[in-house]
mmCIF file of C-alpha atoms and ligand atoms in Angstrom:
data_model
loop_
_atom_site.group_PDB
_atom_site.id
_atom_site.type_symbol
_atom_site.label_atom_id
_atom_site.label_comp_id
_atom_site.label_asym_id
_atom_site.label_seq_id
_atom_site.Cartn_x
_atom_site.Cartn_y
_atom_site.Cartn_z
ATOM 1 C CA MET A 28 2.501 -9.511 17.748
ATOM 2 C CA SER A 29 1.488 -11.307 14.443
ATOM 3 C CA LEU A 30 -0.021 -8.773 11.561
ATOM 4 C CA HIS A 31 -2.181 -10.548 8.818
ATOM 5 C CA ILE A 32 -4.553 -9.673 6.995
ATOM 6 C CA GLY A 33 -7.459 -9.303 8.155
ATOM 7 C CA SER A 34 -5.624 -7.301 12.358
ATOM 8 C CA THR A 35 -6.287 -4.301 12.631
ATOM 9 C CA ALA A 36 -4.001 -1.694 12.065
ATOM 10 C CA PRO A 37 -2.613 -0.583 15.190
ATOM 11 C CA ASP A 38 -2.665 2.560 16.487
ATOM 12 C CA PHE A 39 0.631 4.336 17.195
ATOM 13 C CA THR A 40 1.552 8.535 18.188
ATOM 14 C CA GLN A 41 4.824 8.832 16.241
ATOM 15 C CA ASP A 42 6.756 12.027 15.403
ATOM 16 C CA SER A 43 7.115 12.812 11.240
ATOM 17 C CA THR A 44 8.155 15.373 8.645
ATOM 18 C CA GLU A 45 4.667 16.795 9.375
ATOM 19 C CA GLY A 46 4.102 16.910 12.481
ATOM 20 C CA THR A 47 3.020 14.377 15.588
ATOM 21 C CA ILE A 48 0.809 11.633 13.922
ATOM 22 C CA ARG A 49 -1.799 10.297 15.636
ATOM 23 C CA PHE A 50 -2.239 7.299 13.474
ATOM 24 C CA HIS A 51 -5.999 5.712 13.581
ATOM 25 C CA GLU A 52 -6.862 9.657 13.462
ATOM 26 C CA TRP A 53 -4.786 10.493 10.428
ATOM 27 C CA LEU A 54 -6.053 7.970 8.100
ATOM 28 C CA GLY A 55 -9.884 9.287 8.766
ATOM 29 C CA ASN A 56 -12.913 7.657 6.599
ATOM 30 C CA GLY A 57 -9.894 6.642 4.052
ATOM 31 C CA TRP A 58 -7.204 4.352 2.449
ATOM 32 C CA GLY A 59 -3.848 4.462 3.683
ATOM 33 C CA ILE A 60 -0.556 2.822 2.794
ATOM 34 C CA LEU A 61 2.495 2.312 6.267
ATOM 35 C CA PHE A 62 5.948 1.679 3.502
ATOM 36 C CA SER A 63 8.734 1.595 5.832
ATOM 37 C CA HIS A 64 12.362 2.349 4.880
ATOM 38 C CA PRO A 65 15.412 1.574 5.663
ATOM 39 C CA ARG A 66 17.462 4.035 6.082
ATOM 40 C CA ASP A 67 18.018 7.998 5.554
ATOM 41 C CA PHE A 68 20.715 8.896 3.318
ATOM 42 C CA THR A 69 20.674 5.725 1.360
ATOM 43 C CA PRO A 70 20.453 5.321 -2.964
ATOM 44 C CA VAL A 71 17.426 3.181 -3.041
ATOM 45 C CA CYS A 72 15.295 5.077 -0.540
ATOM 46 C CA THR A 73 15.611 8.566 -2.045
ATOM 47 C CA THR A 74 14.762 7.034 -5.599
ATOM 48 C CA GLU A 75 11.476 5.384 -3.788
ATOM 49 C CA LEU A 76 10.066 8.364 -2.021
ATOM 50 C CA GLY A 77 10.438 11.021 -5.139
ATOM 51 C CA ARG A 78 8.562 8.106 -6.897
ATOM 52 C CA ALA A 79 5.670 8.227 -4.391
ATOM 53 C CA SER A 80 5.930 11.713 -3.894
ATOM 54 C CA SER A 81 4.934 11.425 -7.732
ATOM 55 C CA LEU A 82 2.229 9.575 -7.771
ATOM 56 C CA VAL A 83 1.013 11.068 -5.103
ATOM 57 C CA GLY A 84 -1.739 12.431 -6.910
ATOM 58 C CA GLU A 85 -2.945 8.713 -7.984
ATOM 59 C CA PHE A 86 -2.955 7.701 -4.407
ATOM 60 C CA ALA A 87 -5.174 10.656 -3.806
ATOM 61 C CA LYS A 88 -7.908 9.557 -6.745
ATOM 62 C CA ARG A 89 -8.521 6.562 -4.645
ATOM 63 C CA ASN A 90 -8.807 7.677 -1.556
ATOM 64 C CA THR A 91 -5.504 7.250 -0.277
ATOM 65 C CA LYS A 92 -2.406 8.785 2.632
ATOM 66 C CA LEU A 93 0.551 7.496 2.242
ATOM 67 C CA LEU A 94 3.310 7.508 5.195
ATOM 68 C CA ALA A 95 6.298 6.648 5.347
ATOM 69 C CA VAL A 96 8.713 5.851 8.377
ATOM 70 C CA SER A 97 12.572 5.316 8.595
ATOM 71 C CA VAL A 98 15.045 4.749 11.824
ATOM 72 C CA ASP A 99 16.330 7.809 12.258
ATOM 73 C CA SER A 100 15.607 11.542 13.274
ATOM 74 C CA VAL A 101 12.790 13.849 12.137
ATOM 75 C CA LYS A 102 15.551 16.451 12.262
ATOM 76 C CA ASP A 103 17.436 13.214 9.960
ATOM 77 C CA HIS A 104 14.564 14.052 7.850
ATOM 78 C CA LYS A 105 14.109 17.454 7.014
ATOM 79 C CA GLU A 106 17.476 16.986 5.919
ATOM 80 C CA TRP A 107 17.714 14.289 3.559
ATOM 81 C CA VAL A 108 14.270 15.760 2.303
ATOM 82 C CA LYS A 109 16.636 18.637 0.285
ATOM 83 C CA ASP A 110 18.341 16.074 -0.543
ATOM 84 C CA ILE A 111 15.441 13.398 -2.442
ATOM 85 C CA GLU A 112 13.824 16.249 -4.084
ATOM 86 C CA GLU A 113 16.439 17.986 -4.830
ATOM 87 C CA THR A 114 17.499 14.549 -6.853
ATOM 88 C CA GLN A 115 13.619 13.294 -7.763
ATOM 89 C CA LYS A 116 12.884 16.753 -8.911
ATOM 90 C CA VAL A 117 9.873 16.575 -6.866
ATOM 91 C CA LYS A 118 8.717 17.653 -4.056
ATOM 92 C CA GLN A 119 8.562 15.929 -0.693
ATOM 93 C CA ALA A 120 4.549 15.309 -0.755
ATOM 94 C CA PHE A 121 3.484 13.238 2.044
ATOM 95 C CA PRO A 122 5.286 12.716 5.226
ATOM 96 C CA ILE A 123 7.647 10.650 6.926
ATOM 97 C CA LEU A 124 7.933 9.375 10.639
ATOM 98 C CA GLY A 125 11.047 9.505 12.899
ATOM 99 C CA ASP A 126 11.201 6.075 14.093
ATOM 100 C CA ALA A 127 14.440 6.513 15.690
ATOM 101 C CA ASP A 128 13.184 4.567 18.668
ATOM 102 C CA ARG A 129 11.653 2.269 16.583
ATOM 103 C CA LYS A 130 8.200 2.547 18.334
ATOM 104 C CA VAL A 131 6.429 1.639 14.349
ATOM 105 C CA SER A 132 9.384 -0.248 13.277
ATOM 106 C CA GLN A 133 8.429 -3.102 15.984
ATOM 107 C CA LEU A 134 4.871 -2.536 16.183
ATOM 108 C CA TYR A 135 4.415 -3.287 12.872
ATOM 109 C CA ASP A 136 7.018 -5.938 12.794
ATOM 110 C CA MET A 137 9.188 -4.551 10.389
ATOM 111 C CA ILE A 138 12.473 -5.107 11.387
ATOM 112 C CA HIS A 139 13.909 -8.869 10.054
ATOM 113 C CA PRO A 140 16.698 -9.675 12.133
ATOM 114 C CA GLU A 141 17.713 -12.124 10.251
ATOM 115 C CA ALA A 142 18.253 -9.571 7.407
ATOM 116 C CA ASN A 143 19.378 -6.612 9.494
ATOM 117 C CA ASP A 144 18.737 -6.650 13.191
ATOM 118 C CA THR A 145 18.956 -2.394 13.147
ATOM 119 C CA PHE A 146 17.571 -1.555 10.518
ATOM 120 C CA THR A 147 13.669 -2.281 8.518
ATOM 121 C CA VAL A 148 13.254 -4.117 5.585
ATOM 122 C CA ARG A 149 10.906 -2.406 2.900
ATOM 123 C CA SER A 150 7.271 -2.834 4.131
ATOM 124 C CA VAL A 151 4.237 -2.392 2.730
ATOM 125 C CA PHE A 152 0.519 -1.895 4.565
ATOM 126 C CA PHE A 153 -2.595 -1.328 2.825
ATOM 127 C CA ILE A 154 -5.444 -0.081 5.245
ATOM 128 C CA ASP A 155 -9.059 0.004 4.809
ATOM 129 C CA PRO A 156 -10.997 2.477 6.066
ATOM 130 C CA LYS A 157 -12.313 0.501 8.735
ATOM 131 C CA LYS A 158 -9.063 -0.262 9.632
ATOM 132 C CA LYS A 159 -7.974 -3.305 8.630
ATOM 133 C CA ILE A 160 -5.048 -4.882 7.113
ATOM 134 C CA ARG A 161 -5.900 -5.398 3.234
ATOM 135 C CA ALA A 162 -2.316 -6.664 1.824
ATOM 136 C CA VAL A 163 0.407 -6.146 2.995
ATOM 137 C CA ILE A 164 4.603 -6.266 0.686
ATOM 138 C CA THR A 165 7.573 -6.830 1.629
ATOM 139 C CA TYR A 166 10.747 -7.286 -0.230
ATOM 140 C CA PRO A 167 14.664 -6.682 1.154
ATOM 141 C CA ALA A 168 16.901 -3.295 1.437
ATOM 142 C CA SER A 169 18.103 -4.183 -2.015
ATOM 143 C CA THR A 170 15.564 -4.161 -3.930
ATOM 144 C CA GLY A 171 12.653 -0.883 -5.046
ATOM 145 C CA ARG A 172 9.393 -1.111 -4.293
ATOM 146 C CA ASN A 173 7.207 -0.226 -8.192
ATOM 147 C CA PHE A 174 4.643 2.211 -7.340
ATOM 148 C CA VAL A 175 2.930 1.341 -9.866
ATOM 149 C CA GLU A 176 2.300 -2.573 -7.980
ATOM 150 C CA LEU A 177 1.107 -0.271 -5.290
ATOM 151 C CA LEU A 178 -1.973 1.387 -7.025
ATOM 152 C CA ARG A 179 -3.020 -1.384 -9.314
ATOM 153 C CA VAL A 180 -3.580 -3.151 -5.870
ATOM 154 C CA LEU A 181 -5.765 -0.805 -4.330
ATOM 155 C CA ASP A 182 -7.455 -0.840 -7.813
ATOM 156 C CA SER A 183 -8.049 -4.258 -7.210
ATOM 157 C CA LEU A 184 -9.443 -4.366 -3.556
ATOM 158 C CA GLN A 185 -11.329 -1.567 -4.009
ATOM 159 C CA LEU A 186 -12.693 -3.083 -6.857
ATOM 160 C CA THR A 187 -13.661 -6.439 -5.164
ATOM 161 C CA ASP A 188 -14.748 -5.002 -2.190
ATOM 162 C CA SER A 189 -17.817 -3.802 -4.541
ATOM 163 C CA HIS A 190 -18.197 -6.240 -6.634
ATOM 164 C CA GLN A 191 -17.971 -10.584 -6.692
ATOM 165 C CA VAL A 192 -14.668 -10.444 -8.556
ATOM 166 C CA ALA A 193 -11.486 -11.400 -7.930
ATOM 167 C CA THR A 194 -8.677 -9.514 -10.637
ATOM 168 C CA PRO A 195 -6.200 -11.752 -12.465
ATOM 169 C CA ALA A 196 -2.342 -12.408 -13.105
ATOM 170 C CA ASP A 197 -1.633 -9.317 -14.236
ATOM 171 C CA TRP A 198 -4.484 -7.467 -14.321
ATOM 172 C CA LYS A 199 -4.935 -3.732 -14.970
ATOM 173 C CA ASP A 200 -7.688 -1.202 -14.074
ATOM 174 C CA GLY A 201 -10.509 -1.478 -17.346
ATOM 175 C CA GLU A 202 -9.113 -5.430 -17.803
ATOM 176 C CA ASP A 203 -11.113 -8.400 -17.581
ATOM 177 C CA VAL A 204 -12.338 -9.874 -13.880
ATOM 178 C CA VAL A 205 -13.141 -12.833 -12.922
ATOM 179 C CA ILE A 206 -16.530 -14.295 -11.792
ATOM 180 C CA VAL A 207 -15.356 -15.630 -7.690
ATOM 181 C CA PRO A 208 -16.708 -19.204 -7.620
ATOM 182 C CA SER A 209 -19.291 -18.778 -5.353
ATOM 183 C CA ILE A 210 -21.364 -17.917 -7.901
ATOM 184 C CA THR A 211 -23.158 -20.642 -9.725
ATOM 185 C CA ASP A 212 -26.259 -19.662 -9.782
ATOM 186 C CA PRO A 213 -26.888 -18.929 -13.755
ATOM 187 C CA GLU A 214 -29.678 -16.345 -13.428
ATOM 188 C CA GLU A 215 -27.349 -14.524 -10.561
ATOM 189 C CA ILE A 216 -24.879 -14.290 -12.935
ATOM 190 C CA LYS A 217 -26.944 -12.515 -15.478
ATOM 191 C CA ARG A 218 -27.821 -10.469 -13.137
ATOM 192 C CA LYS A 219 -24.720 -9.074 -11.149
ATOM 193 C CA PHE A 220 -23.216 -9.153 -15.291
ATOM 194 C CA PRO A 221 -24.954 -7.434 -17.659
ATOM 195 C CA LYS A 222 -22.746 -7.593 -19.816
ATOM 196 C CA GLY A 223 -22.036 -10.735 -20.277
ATOM 197 C CA HIS A 224 -19.072 -13.359 -19.420
ATOM 198 C CA THR A 225 -17.303 -16.388 -20.777
ATOM 199 C CA GLN A 226 -17.068 -19.352 -19.039
ATOM 200 C CA LEU A 227 -13.347 -21.382 -20.072
ATOM 201 C CA LYS A 228 -13.819 -23.877 -17.635
ATOM 202 C CA PRO A 229 -16.921 -23.937 -14.962
ATOM 203 C CA TYR A 230 -14.402 -22.452 -12.186
ATOM 204 C CA LEU A 231 -13.099 -19.917 -14.383
ATOM 205 C CA ARG A 232 -15.600 -17.162 -15.716
ATOM 206 C CA MET A 233 -14.727 -14.085 -17.109
ATOM 207 C CA THR A 234 -16.254 -11.102 -17.572
ATOM 208 C CA PRO A 235 -15.892 -7.063 -18.336
ATOM 209 C CA GLN A 236 -15.214 -5.012 -15.391
ATOM 210 C CA PRO A 237 -18.398 -4.100 -14.077
ATOM 211 C CA ASN A 238 -17.774 -0.175 -12.951
ATOM 212 C CA LYS A 239 -16.299 0.563 -16.710
HETATM 213 C C1 BEZ B 383 18.987 1.838 -0.049
HETATM 214 O O1 BEZ B 383 18.078 2.461 0.342
HETATM 215 O O2 BEZ B 383 19.847 2.316 -1.079
HETATM 216 C C2 BEZ B 383 19.409 0.916 0.286
HETATM 217 C C3 BEZ B 383 19.778 0.918 1.987
HETATM 218 C C4 BEZ B 383 19.528 0.096 3.294
HETATM 219 C C5 BEZ B 383 20.623 -1.412 1.925
HETATM 220 C C6 BEZ B 383 20.484 -1.378 0.908
HETATM 221 C C7 BEZ B 383 19.856 0.525 0.418
#
């Protein structure tokens, strides 16, 4: 099954370092990020889990839970967590799914056989409160992810859900945004963007971030 932006995130039940997780129930009414790690006791993954744990408060501010998956057993994960906490100087702050049976990795197409037919690549799925997949990022095993970028993507998704704007290249929370091209009526623009706007081209209108 291909998972696309707009697909419903498949539900599953799987054991984790924090007990059995029924995914949709565990997500509740908030956002979630499900992200895969090629395997336990590997250097890049160790740094990623430490970094994600250090930012868990920032994800919580955005009503977002983190859930990692790695194709080893929960028993192995628990041993690995000791190394993560020792080397990254942070407490593991979210569950890691055991996936020795590859159930979740296969459900989310996280194993890319042209890269490696046994281990996952580094996939990230952003899931909204309606359980829809809203963004997907895929990196190879050799490239560690930027967790500040994941926060930036969440900020964009949550902002653009509530206002008729889009976020430009390299945008960060608080910076000017783009008025969506579908709004053309000058009165509507004035009403919806009372802070004003700058028209660089008829299709390129910048406005201060509306919710700041
Ligand atoms: C790592 O996490 O360090 C890693 C995992 C698989 C292949 C290469 C690096």
